[in-house]
Short mmCIF file of C-alpha atoms in Angstrom, two decimals:
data_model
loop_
_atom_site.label_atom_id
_atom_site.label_comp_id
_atom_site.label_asym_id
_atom_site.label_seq_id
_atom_site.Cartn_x
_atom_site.Cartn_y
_atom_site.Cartn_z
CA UNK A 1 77.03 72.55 95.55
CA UNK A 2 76.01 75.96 94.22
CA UNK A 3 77.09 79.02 96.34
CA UNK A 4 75.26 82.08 95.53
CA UNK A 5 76.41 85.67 96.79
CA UNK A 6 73.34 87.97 97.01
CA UNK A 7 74.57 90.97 94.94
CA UNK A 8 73.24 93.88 97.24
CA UNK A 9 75.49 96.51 95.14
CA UNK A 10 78.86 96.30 97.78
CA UNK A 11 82.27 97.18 95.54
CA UNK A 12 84.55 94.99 97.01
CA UNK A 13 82.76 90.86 96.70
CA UNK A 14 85.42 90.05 94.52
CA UNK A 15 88.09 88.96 97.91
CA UNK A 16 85.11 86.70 99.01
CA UNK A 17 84.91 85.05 95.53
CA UNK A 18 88.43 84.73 95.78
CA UNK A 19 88.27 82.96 99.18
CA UNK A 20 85.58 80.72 97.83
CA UNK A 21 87.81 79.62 94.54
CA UNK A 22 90.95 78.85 97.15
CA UNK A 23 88.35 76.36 98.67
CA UNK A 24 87.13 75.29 95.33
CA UNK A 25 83.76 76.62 95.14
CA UNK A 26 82.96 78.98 92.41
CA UNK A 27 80.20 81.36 93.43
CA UNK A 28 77.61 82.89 91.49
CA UNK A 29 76.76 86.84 91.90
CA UNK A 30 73.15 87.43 91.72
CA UNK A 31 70.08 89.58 93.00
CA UNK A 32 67.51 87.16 90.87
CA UNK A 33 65.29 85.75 93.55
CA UNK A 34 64.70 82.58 91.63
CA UNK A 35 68.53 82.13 91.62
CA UNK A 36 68.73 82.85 95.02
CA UNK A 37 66.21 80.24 95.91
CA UNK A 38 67.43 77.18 93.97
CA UNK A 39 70.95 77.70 96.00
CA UNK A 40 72.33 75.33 98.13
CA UNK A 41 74.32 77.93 99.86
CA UNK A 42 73.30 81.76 100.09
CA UNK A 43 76.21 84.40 101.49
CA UNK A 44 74.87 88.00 102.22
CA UNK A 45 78.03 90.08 101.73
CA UNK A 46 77.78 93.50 102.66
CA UNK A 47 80.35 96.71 102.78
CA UNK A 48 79.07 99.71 102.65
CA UNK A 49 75.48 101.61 104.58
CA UNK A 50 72.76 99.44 106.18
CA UNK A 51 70.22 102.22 104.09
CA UNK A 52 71.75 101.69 100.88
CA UNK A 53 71.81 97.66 101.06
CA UNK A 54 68.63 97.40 102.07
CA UNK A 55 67.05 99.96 99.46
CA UNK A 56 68.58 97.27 97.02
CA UNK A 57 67.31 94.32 98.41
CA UNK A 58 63.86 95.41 98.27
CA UNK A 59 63.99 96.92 94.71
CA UNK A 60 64.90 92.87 94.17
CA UNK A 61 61.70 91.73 95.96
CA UNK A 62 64.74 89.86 98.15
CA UNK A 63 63.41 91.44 101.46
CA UNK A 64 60.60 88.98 101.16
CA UNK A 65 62.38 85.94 99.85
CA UNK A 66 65.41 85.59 102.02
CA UNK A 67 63.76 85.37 105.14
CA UNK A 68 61.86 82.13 103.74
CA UNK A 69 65.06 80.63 102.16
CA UNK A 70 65.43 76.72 104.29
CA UNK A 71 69.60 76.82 102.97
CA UNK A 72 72.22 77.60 105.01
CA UNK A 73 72.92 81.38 104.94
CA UNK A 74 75.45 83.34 105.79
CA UNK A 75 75.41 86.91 106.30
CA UNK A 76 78.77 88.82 106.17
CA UNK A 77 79.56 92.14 108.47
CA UNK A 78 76.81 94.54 107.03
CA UNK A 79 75.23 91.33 105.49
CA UNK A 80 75.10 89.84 109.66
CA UNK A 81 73.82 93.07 110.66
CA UNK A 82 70.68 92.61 108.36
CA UNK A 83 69.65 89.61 109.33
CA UNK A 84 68.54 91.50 112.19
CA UNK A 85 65.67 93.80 113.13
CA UNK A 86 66.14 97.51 112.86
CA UNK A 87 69.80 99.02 111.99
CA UNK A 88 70.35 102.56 113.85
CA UNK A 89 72.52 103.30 111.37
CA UNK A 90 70.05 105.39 108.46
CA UNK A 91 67.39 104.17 110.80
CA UNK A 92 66.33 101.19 108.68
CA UNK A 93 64.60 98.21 109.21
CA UNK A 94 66.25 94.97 108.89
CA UNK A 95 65.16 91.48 107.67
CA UNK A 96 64.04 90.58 110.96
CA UNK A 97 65.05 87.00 110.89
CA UNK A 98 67.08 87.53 113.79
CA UNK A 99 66.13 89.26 116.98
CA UNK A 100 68.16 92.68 118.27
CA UNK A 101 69.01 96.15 117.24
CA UNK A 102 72.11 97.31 115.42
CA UNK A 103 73.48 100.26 116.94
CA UNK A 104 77.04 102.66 117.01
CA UNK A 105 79.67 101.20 118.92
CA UNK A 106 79.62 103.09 121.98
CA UNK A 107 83.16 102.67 123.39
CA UNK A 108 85.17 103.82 126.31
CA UNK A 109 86.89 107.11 125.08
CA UNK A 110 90.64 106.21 124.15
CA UNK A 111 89.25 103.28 121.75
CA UNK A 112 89.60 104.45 118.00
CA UNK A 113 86.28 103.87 115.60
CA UNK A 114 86.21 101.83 113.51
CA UNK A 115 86.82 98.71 115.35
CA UNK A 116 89.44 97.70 112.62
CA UNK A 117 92.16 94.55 112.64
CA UNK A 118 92.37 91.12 114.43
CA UNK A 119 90.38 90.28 117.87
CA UNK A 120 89.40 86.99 119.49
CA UNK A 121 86.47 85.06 119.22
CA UNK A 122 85.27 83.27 122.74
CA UNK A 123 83.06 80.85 122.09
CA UNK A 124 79.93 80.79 123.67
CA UNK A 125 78.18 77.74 122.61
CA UNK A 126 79.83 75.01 120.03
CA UNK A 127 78.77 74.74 116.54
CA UNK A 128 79.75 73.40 113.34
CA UNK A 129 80.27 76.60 111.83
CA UNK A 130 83.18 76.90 114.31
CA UNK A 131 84.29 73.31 114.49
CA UNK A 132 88.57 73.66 114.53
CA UNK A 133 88.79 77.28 115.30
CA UNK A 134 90.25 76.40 118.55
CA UNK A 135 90.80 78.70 121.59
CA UNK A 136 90.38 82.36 120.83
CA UNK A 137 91.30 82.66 117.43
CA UNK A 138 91.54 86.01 115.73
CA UNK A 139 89.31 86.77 112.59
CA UNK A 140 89.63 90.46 111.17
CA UNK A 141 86.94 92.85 112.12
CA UNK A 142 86.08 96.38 110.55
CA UNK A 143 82.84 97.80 111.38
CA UNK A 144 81.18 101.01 113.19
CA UNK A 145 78.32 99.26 114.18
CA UNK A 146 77.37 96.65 116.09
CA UNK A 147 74.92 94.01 117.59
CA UNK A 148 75.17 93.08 121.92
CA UNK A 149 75.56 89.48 122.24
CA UNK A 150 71.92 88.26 122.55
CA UNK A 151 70.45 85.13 122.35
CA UNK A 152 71.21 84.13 118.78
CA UNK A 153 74.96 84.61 119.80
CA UNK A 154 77.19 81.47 119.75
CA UNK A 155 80.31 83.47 119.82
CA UNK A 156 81.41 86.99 120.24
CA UNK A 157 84.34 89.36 120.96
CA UNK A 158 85.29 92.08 122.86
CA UNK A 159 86.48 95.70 122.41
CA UNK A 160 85.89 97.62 125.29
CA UNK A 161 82.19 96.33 125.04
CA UNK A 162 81.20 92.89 124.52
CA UNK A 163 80.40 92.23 120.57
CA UNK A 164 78.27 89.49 118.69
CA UNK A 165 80.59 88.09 116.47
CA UNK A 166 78.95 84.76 115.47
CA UNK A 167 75.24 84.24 115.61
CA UNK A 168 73.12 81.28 114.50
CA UNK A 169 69.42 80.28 114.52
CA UNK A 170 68.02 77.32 112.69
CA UNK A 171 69.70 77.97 109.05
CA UNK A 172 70.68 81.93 109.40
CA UNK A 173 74.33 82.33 110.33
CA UNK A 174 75.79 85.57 110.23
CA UNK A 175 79.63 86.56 111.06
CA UNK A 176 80.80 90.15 112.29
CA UNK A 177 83.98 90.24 111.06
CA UNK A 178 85.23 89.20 107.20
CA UNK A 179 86.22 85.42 106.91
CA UNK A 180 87.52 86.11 103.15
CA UNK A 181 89.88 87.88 104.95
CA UNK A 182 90.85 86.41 108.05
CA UNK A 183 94.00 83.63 106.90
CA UNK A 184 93.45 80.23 107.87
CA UNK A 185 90.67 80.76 110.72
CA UNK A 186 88.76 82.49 108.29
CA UNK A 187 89.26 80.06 105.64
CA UNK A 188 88.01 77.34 108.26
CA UNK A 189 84.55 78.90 109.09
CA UNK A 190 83.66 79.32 105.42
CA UNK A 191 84.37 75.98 104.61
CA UNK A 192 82.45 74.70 108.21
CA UNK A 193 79.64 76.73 106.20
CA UNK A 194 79.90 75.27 103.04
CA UNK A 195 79.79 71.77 105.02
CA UNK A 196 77.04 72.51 106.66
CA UNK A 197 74.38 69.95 106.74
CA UNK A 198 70.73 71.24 105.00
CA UNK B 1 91.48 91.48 122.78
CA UNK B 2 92.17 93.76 119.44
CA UNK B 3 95.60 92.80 118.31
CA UNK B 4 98.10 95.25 117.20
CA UNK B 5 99.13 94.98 113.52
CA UNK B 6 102.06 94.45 111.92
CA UNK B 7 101.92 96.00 108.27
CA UNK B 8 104.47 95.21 105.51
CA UNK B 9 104.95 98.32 103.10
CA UNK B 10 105.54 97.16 99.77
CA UNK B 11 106.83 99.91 97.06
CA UNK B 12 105.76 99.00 93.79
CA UNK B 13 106.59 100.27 90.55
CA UNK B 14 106.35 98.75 87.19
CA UNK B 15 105.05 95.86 88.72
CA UNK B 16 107.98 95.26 90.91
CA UNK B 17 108.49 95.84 94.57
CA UNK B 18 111.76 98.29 95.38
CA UNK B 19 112.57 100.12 98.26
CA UNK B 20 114.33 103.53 98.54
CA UNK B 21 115.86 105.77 101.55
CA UNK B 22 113.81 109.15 102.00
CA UNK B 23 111.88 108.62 99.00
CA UNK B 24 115.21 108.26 96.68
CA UNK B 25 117.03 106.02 95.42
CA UNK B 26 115.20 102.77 94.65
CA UNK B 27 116.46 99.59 93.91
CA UNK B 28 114.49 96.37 93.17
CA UNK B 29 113.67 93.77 96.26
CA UNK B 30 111.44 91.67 94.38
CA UNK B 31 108.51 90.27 92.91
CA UNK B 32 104.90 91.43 93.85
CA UNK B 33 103.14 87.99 94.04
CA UNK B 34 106.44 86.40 95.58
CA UNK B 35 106.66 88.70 98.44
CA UNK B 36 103.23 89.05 99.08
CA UNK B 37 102.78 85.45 99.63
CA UNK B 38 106.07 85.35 102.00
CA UNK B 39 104.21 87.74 104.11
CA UNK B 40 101.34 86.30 104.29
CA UNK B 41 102.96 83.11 105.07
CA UNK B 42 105.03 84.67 107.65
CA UNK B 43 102.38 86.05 109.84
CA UNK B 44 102.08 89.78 108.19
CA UNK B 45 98.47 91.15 109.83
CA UNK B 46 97.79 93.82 106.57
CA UNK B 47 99.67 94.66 103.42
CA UNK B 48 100.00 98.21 102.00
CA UNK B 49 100.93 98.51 98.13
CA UNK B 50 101.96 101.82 97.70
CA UNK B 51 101.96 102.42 93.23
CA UNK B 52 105.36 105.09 93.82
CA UNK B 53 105.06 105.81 90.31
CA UNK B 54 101.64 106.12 89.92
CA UNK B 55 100.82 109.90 91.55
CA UNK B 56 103.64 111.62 90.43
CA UNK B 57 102.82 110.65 86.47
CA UNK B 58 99.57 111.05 86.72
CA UNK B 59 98.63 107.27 85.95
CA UNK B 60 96.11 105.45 87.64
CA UNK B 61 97.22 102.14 89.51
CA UNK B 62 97.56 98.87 87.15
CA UNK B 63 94.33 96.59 88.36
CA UNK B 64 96.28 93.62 86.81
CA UNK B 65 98.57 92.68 89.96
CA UNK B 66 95.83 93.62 92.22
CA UNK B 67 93.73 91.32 91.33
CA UNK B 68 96.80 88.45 91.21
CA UNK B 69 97.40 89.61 94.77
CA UNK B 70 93.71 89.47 95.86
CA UNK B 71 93.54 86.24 94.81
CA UNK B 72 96.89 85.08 96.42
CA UNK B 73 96.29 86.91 99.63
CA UNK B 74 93.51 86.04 102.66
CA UNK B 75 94.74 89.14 104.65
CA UNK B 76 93.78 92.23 103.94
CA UNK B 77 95.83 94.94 102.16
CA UNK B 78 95.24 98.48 101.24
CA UNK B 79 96.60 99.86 97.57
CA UNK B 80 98.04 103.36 97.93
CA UNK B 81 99.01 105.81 95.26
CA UNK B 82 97.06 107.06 91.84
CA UNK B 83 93.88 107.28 93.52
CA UNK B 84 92.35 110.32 92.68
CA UNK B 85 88.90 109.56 92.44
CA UNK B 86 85.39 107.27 92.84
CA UNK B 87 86.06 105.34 90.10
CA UNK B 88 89.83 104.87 90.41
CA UNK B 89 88.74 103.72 93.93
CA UNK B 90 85.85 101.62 92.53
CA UNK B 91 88.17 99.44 90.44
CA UNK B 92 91.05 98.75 93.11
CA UNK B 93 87.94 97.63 94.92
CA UNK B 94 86.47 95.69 92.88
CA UNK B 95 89.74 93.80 92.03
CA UNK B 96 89.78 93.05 95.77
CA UNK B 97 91.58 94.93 97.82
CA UNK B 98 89.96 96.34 101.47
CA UNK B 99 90.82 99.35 101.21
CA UNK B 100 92.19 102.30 99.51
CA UNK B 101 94.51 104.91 100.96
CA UNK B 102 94.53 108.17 99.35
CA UNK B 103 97.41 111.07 100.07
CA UNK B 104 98.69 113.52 97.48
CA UNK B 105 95.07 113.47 95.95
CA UNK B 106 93.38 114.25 98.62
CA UNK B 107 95.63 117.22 99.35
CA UNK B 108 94.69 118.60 96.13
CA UNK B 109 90.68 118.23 96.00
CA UNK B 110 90.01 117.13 100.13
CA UNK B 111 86.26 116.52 99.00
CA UNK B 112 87.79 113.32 97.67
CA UNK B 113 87.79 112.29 100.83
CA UNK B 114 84.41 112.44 101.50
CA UNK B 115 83.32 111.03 98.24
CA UNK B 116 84.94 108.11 98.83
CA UNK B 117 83.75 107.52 102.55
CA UNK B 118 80.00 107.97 101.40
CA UNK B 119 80.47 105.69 98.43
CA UNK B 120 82.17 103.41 99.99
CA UNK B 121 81.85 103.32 103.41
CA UNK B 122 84.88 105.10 105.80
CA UNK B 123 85.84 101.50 107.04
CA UNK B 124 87.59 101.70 102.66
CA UNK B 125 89.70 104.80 103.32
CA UNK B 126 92.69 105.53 104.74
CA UNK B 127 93.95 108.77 104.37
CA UNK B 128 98.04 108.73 103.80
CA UNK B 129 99.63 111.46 105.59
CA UNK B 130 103.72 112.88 104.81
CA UNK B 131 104.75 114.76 107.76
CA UNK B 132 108.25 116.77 108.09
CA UNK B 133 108.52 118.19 111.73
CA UNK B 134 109.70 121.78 111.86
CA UNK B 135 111.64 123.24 114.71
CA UNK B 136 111.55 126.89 115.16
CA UNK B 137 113.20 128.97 118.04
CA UNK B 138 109.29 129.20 119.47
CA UNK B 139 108.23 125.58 119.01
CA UNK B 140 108.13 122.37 117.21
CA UNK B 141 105.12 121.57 114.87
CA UNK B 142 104.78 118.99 111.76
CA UNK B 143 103.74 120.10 108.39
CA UNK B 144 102.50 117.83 105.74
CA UNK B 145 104.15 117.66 102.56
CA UNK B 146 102.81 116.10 98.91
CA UNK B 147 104.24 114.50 95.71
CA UNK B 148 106.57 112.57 98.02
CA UNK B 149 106.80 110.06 95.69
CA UNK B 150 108.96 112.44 93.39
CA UNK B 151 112.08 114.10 94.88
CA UNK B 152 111.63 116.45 91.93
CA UNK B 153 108.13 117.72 92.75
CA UNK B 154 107.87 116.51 96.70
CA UNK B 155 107.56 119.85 98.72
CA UNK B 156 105.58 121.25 101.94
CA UNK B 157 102.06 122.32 101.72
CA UNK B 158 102.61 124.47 104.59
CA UNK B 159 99.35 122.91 106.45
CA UNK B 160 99.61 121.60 109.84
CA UNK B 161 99.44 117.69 109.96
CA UNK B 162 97.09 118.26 113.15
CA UNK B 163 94.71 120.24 111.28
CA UNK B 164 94.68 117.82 108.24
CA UNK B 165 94.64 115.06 111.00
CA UNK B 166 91.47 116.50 112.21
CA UNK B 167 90.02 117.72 108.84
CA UNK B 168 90.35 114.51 107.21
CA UNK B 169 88.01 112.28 110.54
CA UNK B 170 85.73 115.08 109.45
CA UNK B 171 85.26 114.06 106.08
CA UNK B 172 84.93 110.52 106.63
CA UNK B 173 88.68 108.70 106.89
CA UNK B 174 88.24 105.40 108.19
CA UNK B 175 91.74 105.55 109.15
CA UNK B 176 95.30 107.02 108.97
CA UNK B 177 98.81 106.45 108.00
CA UNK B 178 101.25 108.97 109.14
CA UNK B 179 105.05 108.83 107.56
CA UNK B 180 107.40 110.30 109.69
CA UNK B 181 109.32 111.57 106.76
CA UNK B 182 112.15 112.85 109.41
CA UNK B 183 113.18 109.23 110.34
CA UNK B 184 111.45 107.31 106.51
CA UNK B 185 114.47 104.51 105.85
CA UNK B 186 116.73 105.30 108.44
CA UNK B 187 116.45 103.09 111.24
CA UNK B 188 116.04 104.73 114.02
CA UNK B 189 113.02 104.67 114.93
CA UNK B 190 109.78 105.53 115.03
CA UNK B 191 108.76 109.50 115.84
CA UNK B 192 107.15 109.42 118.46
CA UNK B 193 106.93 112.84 119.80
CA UNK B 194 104.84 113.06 116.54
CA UNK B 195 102.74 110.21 116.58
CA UNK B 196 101.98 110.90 120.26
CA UNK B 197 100.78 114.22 119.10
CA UNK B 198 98.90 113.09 116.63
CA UNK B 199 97.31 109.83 118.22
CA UNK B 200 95.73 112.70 120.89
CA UNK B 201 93.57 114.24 117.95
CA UNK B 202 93.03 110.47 116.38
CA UNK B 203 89.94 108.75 116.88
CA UNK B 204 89.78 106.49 114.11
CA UNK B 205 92.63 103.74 113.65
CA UNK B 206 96.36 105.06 113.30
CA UNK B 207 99.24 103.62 111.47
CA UNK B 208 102.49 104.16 112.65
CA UNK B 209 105.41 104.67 109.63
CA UNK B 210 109.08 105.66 108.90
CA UNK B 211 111.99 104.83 110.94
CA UNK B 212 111.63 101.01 111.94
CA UNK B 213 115.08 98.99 112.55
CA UNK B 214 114.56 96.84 115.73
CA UNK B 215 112.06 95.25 116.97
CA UNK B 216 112.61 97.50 120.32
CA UNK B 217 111.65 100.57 117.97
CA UNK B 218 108.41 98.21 117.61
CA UNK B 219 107.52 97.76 121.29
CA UNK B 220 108.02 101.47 121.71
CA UNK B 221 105.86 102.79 119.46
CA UNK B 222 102.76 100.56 120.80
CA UNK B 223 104.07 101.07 124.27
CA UNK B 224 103.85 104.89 124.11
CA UNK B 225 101.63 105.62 121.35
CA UNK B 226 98.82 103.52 121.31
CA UNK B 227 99.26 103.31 117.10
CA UNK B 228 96.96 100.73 115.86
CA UNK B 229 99.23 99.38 114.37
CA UNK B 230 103.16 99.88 112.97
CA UNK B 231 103.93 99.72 109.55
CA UNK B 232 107.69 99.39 107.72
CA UNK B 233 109.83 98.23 104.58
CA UNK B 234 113.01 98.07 104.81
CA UNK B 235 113.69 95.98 107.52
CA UNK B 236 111.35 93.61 106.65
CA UNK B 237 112.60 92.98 103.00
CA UNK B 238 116.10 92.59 103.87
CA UNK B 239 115.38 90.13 106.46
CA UNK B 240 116.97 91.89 109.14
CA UNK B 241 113.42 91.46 111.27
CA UNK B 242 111.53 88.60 111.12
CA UNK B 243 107.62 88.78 111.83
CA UNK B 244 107.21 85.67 113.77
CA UNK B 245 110.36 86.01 116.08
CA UNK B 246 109.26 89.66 115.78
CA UNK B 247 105.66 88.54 117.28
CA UNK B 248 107.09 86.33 119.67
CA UNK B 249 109.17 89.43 121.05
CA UNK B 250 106.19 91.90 121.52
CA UNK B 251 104.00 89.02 122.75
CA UNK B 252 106.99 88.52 125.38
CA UNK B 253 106.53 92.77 125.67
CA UNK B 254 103.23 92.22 126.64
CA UNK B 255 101.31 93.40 123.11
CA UNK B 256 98.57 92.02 122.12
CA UNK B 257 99.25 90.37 118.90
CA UNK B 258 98.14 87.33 116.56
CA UNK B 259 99.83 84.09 116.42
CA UNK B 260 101.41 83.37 113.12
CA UNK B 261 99.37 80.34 112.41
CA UNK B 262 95.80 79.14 113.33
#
C-alpha cells in the first residue's frame, strides 16, 4: 500500500500524516505527477483558499492528471470542495470530477461562521467508506464554504442548511469535515478508505 | 446537530502543565503528553495549550511537545501564547496543531491578525481576548487587558473588548476566546452578563472562559449565551468535574453534545 498526500502547499498536513502513522500507513508528500499516479491511495488535503490550491495544482500539471487517476481518492475539506466544478470562493474553477458549485454558507442569522466543531453525519446511502460509523456520528467540521447535498452525496449534515458531508462517485471520495481529526469515527473512515477495494 | 464543545485549558510552561488562580501562583498538575491523552480519552471535544511563559519573555513556543501532542492527539487543539507572527504561526502548524490563537500579540501589531487569516485561512485563528469588566457610577463596560500572563507587566489597554470584538471579525478571526478575568480560577462561574454582550457582536465561533466550578455553571453558559463552546482548567485537572458524567449531565440539560466514544 502506498498512500500519497498531494502536496497543494496547505501548512498544517502534518495531523493527517499523523492519523495515517496511528493506522500504520506512512504517507508520502508529493506534487510529482508521476508519484501521484503510481499510488495506490491519493488524499487531497486542503486548508487554506480554493484560489491559492488550485493555482498550485496547475503549476504541477496535477489539474490534468488527477481527474484521470483509477485509485481511490480522497479529497479532504478544501481538498472535497475541488473535486467539484467551480468554487465561489476566488471564483475558481474546480477539477470538475464531481458535479455542483461551492458556495458561502448562507445561514439563518444567529448561526456563527465558520461552521466549526462536532455535527452528525446522516447517512444517505451506505458505503464502505462509512461501514461502522453507526447512527449519527460526529466528525469535526471547520469550513466557510460549502457544497448542497447533490447527487454524488452519500451522507451529509446539517447546520441550519443541509450540508454535503460525504460524497462518492466511482473512485472520487471526498469528506467535508477533517477525519485526522475527528477521534475514533474519524479514524474509522480513513481506514474504510485505505480498505477500499481498487 | 452542531455539538457544543467542551475545551480543556492546559497551562504549560517548561514543558509542564500547571495551573494558577488569576494568573498567579502556579503550581505543577502534570505532564503534557499524560494529560493530553487523559482528555482525549475522556471525551474532551478541543484542547487549548496556552505557552504562559512564552509572551511575557519574549520566546517563541517550543515545537518539540507540539508535535509529541499532534501525534498523540486525534482531536483538535489550538496552541496559544508566543505567537507573534507568520512564521511563528507557520511552525505550530506545521507541527500539527489546528489552530493558533493569538492575544497579547495581536494587541500590539492588530495587522497580525490579518496576516495570519490570509495566510492561513481564518478557520487557523482564534483571537484570545482578557477582559476585566469596569463598573462606573454611569455604566458597566469590559476593557481588555494584555501581558496577562505576567502579574508584573499584565495591565489594561484601555480598549473596549466590544470594539476589539468587532475589530478583530474584521480582520479575519476565525474565532474567539474571551477570559472573564473577573471570575479566571474562582469558581463561580461563568460571566455571563459579559459573554452575553459579547456573543451579540459575535458572528464567528465564541469560547466561553474563566470561572467554571459545576457543571450547572456549564449548562448556564450554553443555556443563556449561545457560546460555542465552554472552556476551563481547574476543575478539570483536579478531578472535581468529570467530562463524561459532565456530558451525560448537559445531554440530560438538553445540549447538544458528543458521546464520549464512537
Amino acid at each position: 500500500m502506498s498512500v500519497v498526500i498531494v502536496d497543494n502547499g496547505g501548512a498544517n498536513v502534518a495531523s493527517l500524516r499523523y492519523a495515517l502513522e496511528r493506522l500504520g500507513t506512512t504517507a508520502l508528500l508529493s506534487a510529482d505527477p508521476d508519484c501521484i499516479r503510481a499510488a495506490s491511495r491519493v488524499i487531497l488535503p486542503g486548508v487554506g483558499a480554493a484560489a491559492d490550491a488550485m493555482a498550485r495544482l496547475k503549476r504541477h500539471g496535477l489539474d490534468a492528471v488527477l481527474p484521470r487517476l483509477m485509485q481511490p481518492v480522497l479529497g479532504i475539506c478544501l481538498g472535497m470542495q475541488l473535486l467539484h466544478e467551480h468554487c465561489e470562493e476566488g471564483d475558481v474553477q474546480g477539477l470538475g470530477i464531481l458535479p455542483g458549485v461551492v458556495r458561502r454558507l448562507r445561514l439563518p442569522a444567529c448561526l456563527p461562521v465558520p461552521h466549526m466543531g462536532w455535527n452528525q453525519l446522516a447517512i444517505n446511502t451506505p458505503h464502505a467508506l462509512l461501514d461502522g460509523l453507526g447512527t449519527g456520528p460526529h466528525l469535526y467540521f471547520v469550513h466557510s464554504y460549502a457544497l448542497c447535498p447533490g447527487s454524488a452525496t452519500i451522507a451529509q449534515t446539517d447546520y441550519g442548511v443541509p450540508i454535503a458531508a460525504v460524497v462518492s462517485r466511482a473512485n472520487f471520495h471526498g469528506v467535508q469535515f477533517h477525519p485526522e481529526r475527528s477521534a475514533a469515527a474519524g479514524a474509522r473512515l480513513l481506514a474504510n478508505f485505505l480498505a477500499l477495494e481498487q | 446537530m452542531l455539538a457544543r464543545r467542551l475545551i480543556p485549558c492546559l497551562d504549560v510552561r517548561d514543558g509542564q502543565v500547571v495551573k494558577g488562580v488569576k494568573f498567579r501562583d502556579h503550581v505543577v498538575v502534570g505532564a503534557i503528553e499524560t494529560l493530553a491523552a487523559r482528555y482525549r480519552d475522556e471525551g474532551a471535544d478541543e484542547l487549548v495549550f496556552y505557552d504562559i511563559t512564552a509572551s511575557p519573555s519574549d520566546r517563541t513556543v517550543d515545537c518539540r511537545w507540539v508535535e509529541r501532542v499532534a501525534r498523540l492527539l486525534d482531536i483538535p487543539f489550538c496552541v496559544a501564547g508566543g505567537i507573534r507572527s507568520v512564521a511563528a504561526a507557520e511552525a505550530v502548524l506545521g507541527a500539527g496543531a489546528e489552530k493558533v490563537s493569538v492575544n497579547t500579540p495581536a494587541l500590539t501589531d492588530p495587522s497580525l491578525i490579518d496576516a495570519l487569516a490570509h495566510r492561513f485561512g481564518s478557520q487557523c485563528v482564534v483571537v484570545g481576548i482578557d477582559s476585566q469588566t469596569v463598573v462606573t457610577a454611569e455604566a458597566t463596560r469590559y476593557e481588555v487587558w494584555q501581558h496577562t500572563g505576567d502579574p508584573s507587566r499584565a495591565r489594561s489597554t484601555a480598549r473596549s473588548t466590544l470594539a476589539w470584538v468587532r475589530e478583530v471579525q474584521q480582520r479575519g478571526a476565525g474565532e474567539i476566546v474571551l477570559n472573564c478575568m473577573t471570575n479566571d480560577g474562582v469558581r463561580a462561574g461563568y460571566d455571563r452578563a459579559q459573554l452575553s454582550a459579547v456573543r451579540a457582536v459575535c458572528a464567528v465561533p465564541l469560547i466561553a472562559s474563566g470561572g467554571a466550578g459545576t457543571a450547572a455553571h456549564f449548562i448556564d453558559v450554553f443555556t443563556q449565551c449561545a457560546v460555542d463552546g465552554a472552556l476551563a482548567a481547574g476543575v478539570f485537572h483536579s478531578g472535581a468535574i468529570r467530562l463524561p458524567a459532565l456530558k451525560r449531565q448537559l445531554a440530560q440539560a438538553g445540549i447538544p453534545v458528543r458521546p464520549c466514544s464512537l
